[in-house]
Short mmCIF file of C-alpha atoms and ligand atoms in Angstrom, two decimals:
data_model
loop_
_atom_site.label_atom_id
_atom_site.label_comp_id
_atom_site.label_asym_id
_atom_site.label_seq_id
_atom_site.Cartn_x
_atom_site.Cartn_y
_atom_site.Cartn_z
CA UNK A 23 -17.64 66.04 16.68
CA UNK A 24 -17.86 62.39 15.66
CA UNK A 25 -19.94 61.30 12.69
CA UNK A 26 -22.33 58.36 13.00
CA UNK A 27 -19.96 56.30 10.88
CA UNK A 28 -17.11 57.04 13.29
CA UNK A 29 -19.32 56.05 16.22
CA UNK A 30 -20.01 52.69 14.60
CA UNK A 31 -16.29 52.31 13.97
CA UNK A 32 -15.59 52.84 17.66
CA UNK A 33 -18.27 50.28 18.50
CA UNK A 34 -16.77 47.78 16.07
CA UNK A 35 -13.29 48.04 17.61
CA UNK A 36 -14.63 47.77 21.16
CA UNK A 37 -16.71 44.72 20.26
CA UNK A 38 -13.77 43.08 18.47
CA UNK A 39 -11.67 43.64 21.59
CA UNK A 40 -14.38 42.23 23.83
CA UNK A 41 -14.99 39.24 21.60
CA UNK A 42 -11.26 38.48 21.34
CA UNK A 43 -11.01 38.72 25.11
CA UNK A 44 -13.99 36.47 25.87
CA UNK A 45 -12.74 33.89 23.39
CA UNK A 46 -9.25 34.01 24.84
CA UNK A 47 -10.49 33.55 28.41
CA UNK A 48 -12.73 30.63 27.34
CA UNK A 49 -9.88 28.95 25.43
CA UNK A 50 -7.50 29.24 28.36
CA UNK A 51 -10.12 27.72 30.67
CA UNK A 52 -10.50 24.86 28.19
CA UNK A 53 -6.76 24.20 28.35
CA UNK A 54 -6.18 25.50 24.82
CA UNK A 55 -4.00 28.38 26.01
CA UNK A 56 -0.26 28.51 26.35
CA UNK A 57 1.22 31.61 28.00
CA UNK A 58 -0.07 33.99 30.65
CA UNK A 59 -2.96 36.15 29.67
CA UNK A 60 -4.56 39.35 30.89
CA UNK A 61 -8.23 40.16 30.37
CA UNK A 62 -9.19 43.50 28.86
CA UNK A 63 -12.72 43.38 30.23
CA UNK A 64 -13.68 46.90 31.32
CA UNK A 65 -10.77 48.58 29.47
CA UNK A 66 -12.17 48.58 25.92
CA UNK A 67 -13.29 52.21 25.88
CA UNK A 68 -9.85 53.37 27.03
CA UNK A 69 -7.68 51.48 24.56
CA UNK A 70 -10.00 52.08 21.61
CA UNK A 71 -10.93 55.71 22.39
CA UNK A 72 -7.29 56.67 22.93
CA UNK A 73 -5.84 54.88 19.90
CA UNK A 74 -8.55 56.34 17.66
CA UNK A 75 -7.29 59.83 18.51
CA UNK A 76 -3.89 59.24 16.87
CA UNK A 77 -2.64 59.94 13.36
CA UNK A 78 -1.04 57.02 11.45
CA UNK A 79 2.49 58.39 12.02
CA UNK A 80 2.11 58.71 15.78
CA UNK A 81 3.74 56.13 18.01
CA UNK A 82 1.84 54.11 20.59
CA UNK A 83 3.16 52.04 23.48
CA UNK A 84 0.24 49.93 24.71
CA UNK A 85 0.25 47.78 27.84
CA UNK A 86 -1.29 44.48 28.91
CA UNK A 87 -4.91 45.70 28.93
CA UNK A 88 -4.75 47.62 25.66
CA UNK A 89 -5.63 44.93 23.18
CA UNK A 90 -8.01 47.38 21.47
CA UNK A 91 -5.09 49.69 20.69
CA UNK A 92 -3.02 46.90 19.11
CA UNK A 93 -6.00 45.87 16.96
CA UNK A 94 -6.96 49.39 15.95
CA UNK A 95 -3.38 50.18 14.93
CA UNK A 96 -3.38 47.26 12.51
CA UNK A 97 -2.04 44.27 14.41
CA UNK A 98 -4.38 41.51 13.31
CA UNK A 99 -6.30 39.25 15.69
CA UNK A 100 -4.62 36.27 14.02
CA UNK A 101 -1.11 37.56 14.77
CA UNK A 102 -2.04 38.33 18.36
CA UNK A 103 -3.70 34.94 18.95
CA UNK A 104 -0.66 33.41 17.26
CA UNK A 105 1.55 35.21 19.74
CA UNK A 106 -0.47 34.13 22.76
CA UNK A 107 -0.37 30.55 21.48
CA UNK A 108 3.38 30.67 20.84
CA UNK A 109 2.99 30.07 17.11
CA UNK A 110 5.57 30.93 14.48
CA UNK A 111 3.12 33.34 12.82
CA UNK A 112 2.67 35.26 16.08
CA UNK A 113 4.10 38.73 16.54
CA UNK A 114 7.23 37.43 18.32
CA UNK A 115 7.35 34.29 16.11
CA UNK A 116 6.74 32.07 19.14
CA UNK A 117 9.40 33.65 21.35
CA UNK A 118 6.98 34.88 24.03
CA UNK A 119 3.46 33.52 24.43
CA UNK A 120 2.23 36.71 26.07
CA UNK A 121 1.52 40.35 25.29
CA UNK A 122 5.03 41.23 26.48
CA UNK A 123 7.24 42.76 23.88
CA UNK A 124 4.52 42.49 21.26
CA UNK A 125 5.76 45.47 19.27
CA UNK A 126 5.81 46.19 15.57
CA UNK A 127 7.61 49.35 14.62
CA UNK A 128 6.15 49.09 11.11
CA UNK A 129 2.79 49.77 12.77
CA UNK A 130 4.36 52.37 15.09
CA UNK A 131 3.72 50.10 18.07
CA UNK A 132 6.39 49.87 20.77
CA UNK A 133 6.31 46.49 22.51
CA UNK A 134 6.11 46.82 26.25
CA UNK A 135 8.90 45.83 28.56
CA UNK A 136 7.17 45.12 31.82
CA UNK A 137 3.86 45.76 33.47
CA UNK A 138 5.30 48.59 35.46
CA UNK A 139 6.06 52.04 34.02
CA UNK A 140 9.04 51.25 31.81
CA UNK A 141 7.22 51.91 28.53
CA UNK A 142 6.75 55.48 29.69
CA UNK A 143 10.45 56.28 29.49
CA UNK A 144 10.89 54.50 26.14
CA UNK A 145 7.91 56.30 24.60
CA UNK A 146 9.24 59.60 25.92
CA UNK A 147 12.45 58.84 24.04
CA UNK A 148 10.41 58.31 20.87
CA UNK A 149 8.63 61.63 21.46
CA UNK A 150 11.95 63.45 21.85
CA UNK A 151 13.25 61.90 18.62
CA UNK A 152 10.32 63.60 16.87
CA UNK A 153 11.38 66.93 18.36
CA UNK A 154 15.00 66.51 17.28
CA UNK A 155 13.89 65.62 13.74
CA UNK A 156 11.30 68.43 13.60
CA UNK A 157 8.49 65.95 12.93
CA UNK A 158 4.93 66.80 13.97
CA UNK A 159 4.38 63.43 15.60
CA UNK A 160 3.23 62.41 19.05
CA UNK A 161 3.96 59.42 21.30
CA UNK A 162 1.16 58.01 23.43
CA UNK A 163 1.65 55.47 26.18
CA UNK A 164 -0.37 53.74 28.86
CA UNK A 165 0.33 52.73 32.40
CA UNK A 166 -1.56 51.54 35.48
CA UNK A 167 -2.59 52.88 38.86
CA UNK A 168 -0.12 50.53 40.54
CA UNK A 169 2.64 51.58 38.16
CA UNK A 170 1.98 55.21 39.08
CA UNK A 171 3.44 54.51 42.53
CA UNK A 172 6.77 53.38 41.08
CA UNK A 173 9.73 55.74 40.83
CA UNK A 174 10.14 55.70 37.06
CA UNK A 175 6.59 57.01 36.62
CA UNK A 176 7.56 60.20 38.47
CA UNK A 177 10.96 60.57 36.84
CA UNK A 178 9.40 60.27 33.38
CA UNK A 179 6.66 62.81 34.11
CA UNK A 180 9.27 65.23 35.34
CA UNK A 181 11.48 64.95 32.26
CA UNK A 182 8.51 65.02 29.86
CA UNK A 183 7.38 68.31 31.41
CA UNK A 184 10.90 69.83 31.49
CA UNK A 185 11.40 68.93 27.82
CA UNK A 186 7.86 70.02 26.83
CA UNK A 187 7.66 66.69 24.99
CA UNK A 188 4.99 65.78 22.41
CA UNK A 189 3.91 62.98 24.68
CA UNK A 190 0.71 61.76 26.33
CA UNK A 191 0.37 59.17 29.07
CA UNK A 192 -2.90 57.49 29.97
CA UNK A 193 -3.04 56.05 33.46
CA UNK A 194 -5.61 53.27 33.44
CA UNK A 195 -6.93 53.55 36.96
CA UNK A 196 -8.81 50.27 37.36
CA UNK A 197 -8.81 50.49 41.19
CA UNK A 198 -6.55 47.47 41.65
CA UNK A 199 -2.91 46.63 41.15
CA UNK A 200 -2.92 42.86 41.32
CA UNK A 201 -4.61 42.33 44.72
CA UNK A 202 -3.84 45.80 46.10
CA UNK A 203 -6.77 48.23 46.13
CA UNK A 204 -6.09 51.84 45.21
CA UNK A 205 -6.48 53.28 48.71
CA UNK A 206 -3.75 51.00 50.06
CA UNK A 207 -1.12 52.43 47.74
CA UNK A 208 -1.86 56.15 47.39
CA UNK A 209 -3.36 58.97 49.40
CA UNK A 210 -4.27 61.37 46.59
CA UNK A 211 -7.90 61.10 45.45
CA UNK A 212 -7.10 61.46 41.74
CA UNK A 213 -3.98 60.31 39.91
CA UNK A 214 -4.43 63.25 37.52
CA UNK A 215 -3.47 65.54 40.42
CA UNK A 216 0.06 64.18 40.28
CA UNK A 217 0.65 66.00 36.99
CA UNK A 218 0.55 69.42 38.68
CA UNK A 219 3.61 68.67 40.78
CA UNK A 220 5.64 68.33 37.58
CA UNK A 221 4.15 71.37 35.82
CA UNK A 222 2.19 69.24 33.39
CA UNK A 223 -1.46 69.21 32.33
CA UNK A 224 -3.51 66.53 34.10
CA UNK A 225 -7.09 65.48 33.51
CA UNK A 226 -9.41 62.71 34.74
CA UNK A 227 -11.89 61.08 32.41
CA UNK A 228 -14.56 58.39 32.70
CA UNK A 229 -12.74 55.41 31.23
CA UNK A 230 -15.99 53.60 30.44
CA UNK A 231 -17.12 56.31 28.01
CA UNK A 232 -15.37 55.80 24.70
CA UNK A 233 -16.32 59.17 23.25
CA UNK A 234 -15.11 60.98 26.37
CA UNK A 235 -11.77 59.15 26.23
CA UNK A 236 -11.48 59.97 22.54
CA UNK A 237 -12.26 63.67 23.12
CA UNK A 238 -9.80 64.11 25.97
CA UNK A 239 -7.05 62.21 24.17
CA UNK A 240 -7.61 64.11 20.91
CA UNK A 241 -7.25 67.42 22.72
CA UNK A 242 -4.07 66.26 24.47
CA UNK A 243 -2.57 64.81 21.28
CA UNK A 244 -3.25 67.95 19.27
CA UNK A 245 -1.83 70.18 21.99
CA UNK A 246 1.29 68.02 22.09
CA UNK A 247 1.57 68.11 18.30
CA UNK A 248 1.46 71.90 18.31
CA UNK A 249 4.24 72.29 20.87
CA UNK A 250 1.90 72.67 23.85
CA UNK A 251 3.62 69.96 25.89
CA UNK A 252 2.65 66.67 27.53
CA UNK A 253 -0.53 65.59 29.30
CA UNK A 254 -1.32 62.99 31.92
CA UNK A 255 -4.80 61.54 31.41
CA UNK A 256 -6.28 59.46 34.21
CA UNK A 257 -8.95 57.15 32.79
CA UNK A 258 -11.05 55.58 35.52
CA UNK A 259 -12.49 52.12 35.12
CA UNK A 260 -12.66 48.77 36.89
CA UNK A 261 -10.66 45.63 36.21
CA UNK A 262 -13.60 43.24 35.78
CA UNK A 263 -11.67 39.94 36.10
CA UNK A 264 -8.57 38.91 38.02
CA UNK A 265 -5.11 40.25 37.31
CA UNK A 266 -4.54 37.35 34.89
CA UNK A 267 -6.19 34.05 34.08
CA UNK A 268 -4.84 32.33 37.20
CA UNK A 269 -6.35 34.92 39.53
CA UNK A 270 -9.98 34.47 40.61
CA UNK A 271 -9.96 37.93 42.27
CA UNK A 272 -11.72 36.64 45.39
CA UNK A 273 -10.35 39.72 47.17
CA UNK A 274 -12.54 42.10 45.11
CA UNK A 275 -15.95 42.81 46.71
CA UNK A 276 -18.75 41.37 44.53
CA UNK A 277 -20.85 44.49 45.08
CA UNK A 278 -18.10 46.62 43.51
CA UNK A 279 -18.03 44.44 40.41
CA UNK A 280 -21.82 44.43 40.18
CA UNK A 281 -21.98 48.22 40.27
CA UNK A 282 -19.37 48.50 37.51
CA UNK A 283 -21.04 45.79 35.45
CA UNK A 284 -24.00 48.16 35.03
CA UNK A 285 -21.60 50.64 33.43
CA UNK A 286 -20.02 48.14 31.05
CA UNK A 287 -18.30 50.23 28.33
CA UNK A 288 -19.38 48.08 25.39
CA UNK A 289 -22.97 47.46 26.41
CA UNK A 290 -23.67 51.03 27.49
CA UNK A 291 -22.28 52.34 24.19
CA UNK A 292 -24.47 49.90 22.26
CA UNK A 293 -27.54 51.15 24.14
CA UNK A 294 -26.52 54.77 23.52
CA UNK A 295 -26.17 54.21 19.77
CA UNK A 296 -29.69 52.79 19.68
CA UNK A 297 -31.22 55.49 21.89
CA UNK A 298 -29.62 58.30 19.90
CA UNK A 299 -30.82 56.81 16.64
CA UNK A 300 -27.24 56.42 15.40
CA UNK A 301 -27.97 52.84 14.47
CA UNK A 302 -30.53 50.06 14.74
CA UNK A 303 -30.60 46.45 15.92
CA UNK A 304 -30.05 45.07 12.44
CA UNK A 305 -26.85 47.05 11.85
CA UNK A 306 -25.45 46.35 15.33
CA UNK A 307 -26.22 42.63 14.96
CA UNK A 308 -24.46 42.61 11.62
CA UNK A 309 -21.37 44.13 13.27
CA UNK A 310 -21.54 41.48 16.00
CA UNK A 311 -21.74 38.69 13.42
CA UNK A 312 -18.79 40.13 11.52
CA UNK A 313 -16.75 40.37 14.71
CA UNK A 314 -17.61 36.78 15.77
CA UNK A 315 -16.58 35.48 12.34
CA UNK A 316 -13.30 37.45 12.40
CA UNK A 317 -12.36 36.12 15.84
CA UNK A 318 -13.30 32.52 14.97
CA UNK A 319 -11.20 32.68 11.82
CA UNK A 320 -8.26 34.24 13.67
CA UNK A 321 -8.34 31.45 16.30
CA UNK A 322 -8.64 28.70 13.69
CA UNK A 323 -5.70 30.03 11.69
CA UNK A 324 -3.54 30.60 14.77
CA UNK A 325 -4.26 27.15 16.22
CA UNK A 326 -3.46 25.55 12.85
CA UNK A 327 -0.14 27.41 12.66
CA UNK A 328 3.07 25.65 13.63
CA UNK A 329 5.15 26.12 16.74
CA UNK A 330 8.54 27.63 15.88
CA UNK A 331 11.22 25.32 14.49
CA UNK A 332 13.64 24.47 17.36
CA UNK A 333 16.52 25.12 14.95
CA UNK A 334 15.60 28.84 15.04
CA UNK A 335 15.91 29.07 18.83
CA UNK A 336 18.88 31.45 18.64
CA UNK A 337 17.33 33.74 16.03
CA UNK A 338 16.95 37.26 17.34
CA UNK A 339 19.14 36.58 20.38
CA UNK A 340 22.08 38.91 20.76
CA UNK A 341 25.01 38.74 23.15
CA UNK A 342 28.19 40.74 23.41
CA UNK A 343 31.28 38.58 23.27
C1 TPP B 428 9.21 45.59 37.28
C2 TPP B 428 8.01 44.74 37.58
N1 TPP B 428 7.63 44.59 38.87
C3 TPP B 428 6.56 43.83 39.18
C4 TPP B 428 5.87 43.17 38.18
C5 TPP B 428 4.66 42.30 38.55
N2 TPP B 428 3.44 43.02 38.23
C6 TPP B 428 2.89 42.87 37.02
S1 TPP B 428 1.52 43.79 36.85
C7 TPP B 428 1.63 44.36 38.43
C8 TPP B 428 0.60 45.30 38.95
C9 TPP B 428 0.20 46.32 37.93
O1 TPP B 428 -0.88 47.07 38.42
P1 TPP B 428 -1.39 48.32 37.64
O2 TPP B 428 -0.26 49.21 37.30
O3 TPP B 428 -2.50 48.91 38.45
O4 TPP B 428 -1.96 47.72 36.27
P2 TPP B 428 -3.21 46.73 36.05
O5 TPP B 428 -2.66 45.34 35.98
O6 TPP B 428 -4.19 46.93 37.14
O7 TPP B 428 -3.80 47.13 34.71
C10 TPP B 428 2.75 43.84 39.06
C11 TPP B 428 3.15 44.14 40.44
C12 TPP B 428 6.30 43.35 36.85
N3 TPP B 428 5.68 42.79 35.81
N4 TPP B 428 7.37 44.13 36.58
MG1 MG B 429 -4.52 48.73 38.13
#
């Protein structure tokens, strides 16, 4: 059961994610962006609710729509903006102006390799290292509905189940993989059903309800920690903008977006906090002001930061001779 303070914490992280995202999209449209960028709009309850269910020692492998998880785990907005803008203070020190590879093992964050399911196998390796070292830690990773049709998704589920790994995967089913709608790439009605064919627990959850995502993930994480094996969680939501900034998503029916807009994860949670008497307008406005100031400061610092020194171009590059 969440306390009111925890509920406000969840709201804060979702709003920070949303505000970061809106600012990023606006900057890129103004020509102030550098690399490719993926909007999180619609995914805030999933990344925040899931990451909030972890202990500090657990490992997380977020993907391109999990900004909330990076932030909640301690990667600052300034470092992430710095990364997207290719600055030397960014996570990859200006090596990749994207979310790709944006890991920090000090924060127990594995940087992701590709948009398709490759982080699943790497995070499973992390989970098995915990088993071999008798550590009560869990690895959590994310993937997409499109990625769930790729071979490595199935191979990783199979091995995770066989090894009874302390591992949880969240499939962010946002109904589209680039321009491909869900029904054009799979016949099963729920991705969670796929877990059964590997002998693994599978559950579907409303990905726009942060407390529901938190509850389901907490249960899965604790079961994994106690030797109960892996879980596949399907979190259903809608990708509210195009695949990335260059994609206007003209192929998505407007009526579909309008129906999901009414279920916006951030706005519906705000309304719920007010209705339930958890908070009032003054407190929620204060959180919004704090978030706006944090994002503005992060952007200002990142934009003022330097691009990497060309003399360091070979730093971190390895080759076998
Ligand atoms: C190995 C590989 N193949 C193809 C791509 C191009 N690609 C990037 S994201 C994507 C679709 C991902 O869809 P989904 O898994 O549903 O995630 P979403 O973007 O909807 O969150 C594709 C085909 C890639 N990045 N890597
Ligand atoms: Mg998708």
